[in-house]
Amino acid sequence: MSENKVLFLPDDVKVKIPVGQTILQAASKAGIVLRGACGGGGACGRCRVQLKKGRLSFAGTGKLPPEESEKGWILACQAVPKGEVTVFAPESSRLSEHRVLLEGRQAGVLAATAEGVAEPAPLFRRQVVKLVAPTLADNTDDYGRLVWALEHEYGIRNVRISRQVLAELPGTLRESDWHVAVELAVVDDCLEIQGVRPAAGQVSVFGLAVDIGTTTVAVELVDLDTGEVAGTAGAYNRQAAYGDDVIARIINAVEMPGGRVKLQEAVRETINGLVTELLETRSLDRTQVRAVVCAGNTTMVHLFLGLDPTYIRLEPYVPSVNMPPPVKAAELGLEVNPEAWVYCLPGVASYVGGDITGGVRVTGMAGEKALTLFLDIGTNGEMVLGNREWLMACACSAGPAFEGSGIACGMRAIPGAIEAIRVVDGGFEVLYNTIDNRKPTGICGSGFIDLLSSLFEAGVIDRSGRFVPGLETPRVRGGEEGREFVVAWAGETGHGADITVTQADLQNLLRAKAAVFAGVRTLLASLGLEIGAVERVFIAGGFGRFINARDAITIGMLPDVPLQRYKYVGNSALKAAGLGLLSQKVWEEIKEIARRITNVELSVGNKFMEEFVSALFLPHTDIKLFPSTQKGT
Amino acid sequence: MAVTIAKERWSSKCLEVALGSGPKQIKVGGETTLPFLHFEGETPNAPVVALEIFDAQPQEWPDFLSSVYEGVLGDPAAWAKKCVEYGADLVALHLSRTHPDQGDASPEDAAAVAADVAAAIDVPLIVLGCGVDEKDAAVLPEVANALAGKNCLLGCASQENYKSIVAGCIAGGHAVIASSPLDINLAKQLNILITEMNLETDRIIIDPSIGGLGYGLEYAYSIIERMRTGALMGDKMLAMPVVLLVGQEAWKTKEAKTPDTPDWGEQRKRAILWEVATATSLIHAGGHIAVVRHPESLKHIKEHIAKMMKPQAY
């Protein structure tokens, strides 16, 4: 399929789109949400952009004054690129300013930090060796000959082999004329020879990177020979039936008869479902999947491995293990090659798990001088502050709201999710954009951040997140669960029902954002630092394709530092698992990071609770902490 | 040996609020230091004490309390006059009959009672709702309207119902009591919400919620103390004067309700002391208006305040 390329200024983001798609669609793909009240029909004239370079064809002229078209202004919804074009998208045409795009693992901000993959050495790899056939004069044993060849050709030492593989070795070596591919898996400090096969006629091998989130699970299928991502899939964690947060899961695992087995089964089946989907659509066999790297919080890893999570929940909050050993896939019931090793990223403490350690590696902060804050906002909000000198971490419970759970109209960031929202003054009109421009079926995390911010700015809710009484808009109405706000009317939506948020939903979101900010403040305070000291902020989490940093500051969720200090890294846990899978060096670095991070326990003292209540306000009880939100008010 | 008195240099001060009108108008707040530290800063207005009255005949009051108001308990206006005779700086009218379970009196009824009381006295009037958010939201604006221009203090407004109460206070020219549940951040949040409705900051009095002696007094003490230091350090949203609703807390304690016993002694003395100890402790924390029930409590508290207002010898 041929493609066109569109470069957006001033963002400097380039995207590829299939021939025939419009600039508006390209903008959406680039995470730049243009205004489009008419839905791309050319009628509203709001999606104006300026052509800087390249040629276009037009589906229609749309509503644009002639003097503007002479200056190169076009309506993005009507313009189809021919080849490569450059356009300028002004602030006035955007639904919301400044967002950071996430597009796969190659997202610009991370390209520089993924250097570990420059010398790919996956946790499972194949090395082809040509052995010298034995003679009467050179009568070294077969295994010794193989070990020598590995060391001689690849510098590989410290190998081990099982009896089964050894039993077939002499035959294989001779049948393949001493030219073989050796299958090697990293296990602790040595390489395990998992098989020896004729060098000719090898099938491709794959690895899995798995992010086991409390709310969602994401799986990436990686080609271990090329390092390319063959596919990704995501789903809600089936453990959701046993509670929304890790505490509820632990209670169920411990107190429900057979609980631990049931929860392990639930997450295993979630992963197996995704793996089967990925393999079937590509006509691959499960035996081709030879290594699995999982990133998850400490509780998720415990439940996945079937370990006892009891003491994670009880003071002094000690997990069974922070650095779990690799386990064979067969033992865990994963539907991949039964001999494949399953590795879990090492964690730091009960509430700072391997997903965070991995995230720190992805940002590169552990090797740099700048004081960096890394925030992973999921069901738990975990954060790490530090640089190459030191790293401190803490965790707070944010609830699943920003992952699209725990709220009636919440959904994951999948097609049809409202990802950007603007509410017009007084709440009479709502503009929104959905992922893939489908009819909306719910709201994802980035949409909720926008919603809270714009409901406040439009005067629909007050600083305490409560609906302002006496509004005349029909969008605020009494519902079954108290007052609610209609984001999208039934006629506009993909499922034919109104999309609404209730007073309780808003309080839920307020609590989630308050927990995140209170965690940041408490962590900074434990080191005697102010917000301004933070030179860079990396945001990770399942909000959606991007996060609107400006709105997140407006609601007081993220610290008020200049927007250019923010970078969105999306699902950093999944990325870390992928990097670790492809590079033994990265894997070792992640382990080192886990050893370096110091955990701060927020439940000690009452600082966190006080910060939390203080943050239960838009943007914050102490307005001085958010100077940029006061402009123009 | 000469002692150097350490003095703190505060950058700001408490807000001063005027209540009532005419010669008996009172002012509270305005301090530039912690309570009664005359050597360090100014205390332009002494703390004041209000006596509390009800729009319904009180039930279960001990004799030694109801007897001091004999003959006026069924007549709020006469009761208020009696309070002024006893020396109350202000009168606090409790609209208990508006409570849905205690008569559910209409806003108009309540407003008429409040107007009668206001007409009968020349000291400033505090009007307190029944404590049910929705009901107070309906009653207090009506009261505010009936008392327009009298510069009364109306409450309590909470995060749930402040909008209509504050709107009423703005329209009627009154001050409002902003009430929050023993949390400095929640108190501050409500003050911000109220000022964002364009009520001046010197029209707000904070009710931090208090506990009686032995019933959580120390929580209230530390919250009030932090409000005062916050105010002195420049936090405008914590600089409002503080009202102490002592009567309702003190008289429900076991110590105030238990009759004479050999171990605990005379109930009358005990109950009054409980009210006095609660009020004076919290005045020392930084409270400005104490609302109490017994005239003898009033007398003791005022004596104590008078002593504390004397300049220090150093």
XYZ file of C-alpha atoms in Angstrom, chain B residues 60-66 250-276 294 296-297:
37
model
C -33.671 17.797 78.595
C -31.921 20.891 79.902
C -30.922 20.584 83.561
C -32.875 22.838 85.930
C -29.911 25.033 86.783
C -29.659 25.929 83.077
C -33.330 26.394 82.190
C -20.125 21.123 76.173
C -23.709 20.387 77.219
C -23.857 17.001 75.542
C -20.862 15.643 77.427
C -21.327 12.999 80.066
C -19.672 15.330 82.551
C -22.300 18.036 81.979
C -25.248 15.616 81.975
C -24.482 13.409 84.966
C -26.369 14.548 88.103
C -24.615 15.229 91.411
C -22.539 12.254 92.586
C -20.181 11.930 95.517
C -17.244 11.240 93.196
C -17.870 13.940 90.639
C -19.438 16.521 92.888
C -22.061 19.078 92.004
C -23.413 18.905 88.447
C -23.998 22.641 88.106
C -20.425 23.553 88.908
C -19.086 20.724 86.783
C -21.185 21.561 83.698
C -20.380 25.246 83.780
C -16.696 24.528 84.302
C -16.790 22.172 81.336
C -18.220 24.900 79.132
C -15.747 27.473 80.450
C -25.001 29.442 80.648
C -22.334 32.090 84.425
C -20.052 30.548 81.796
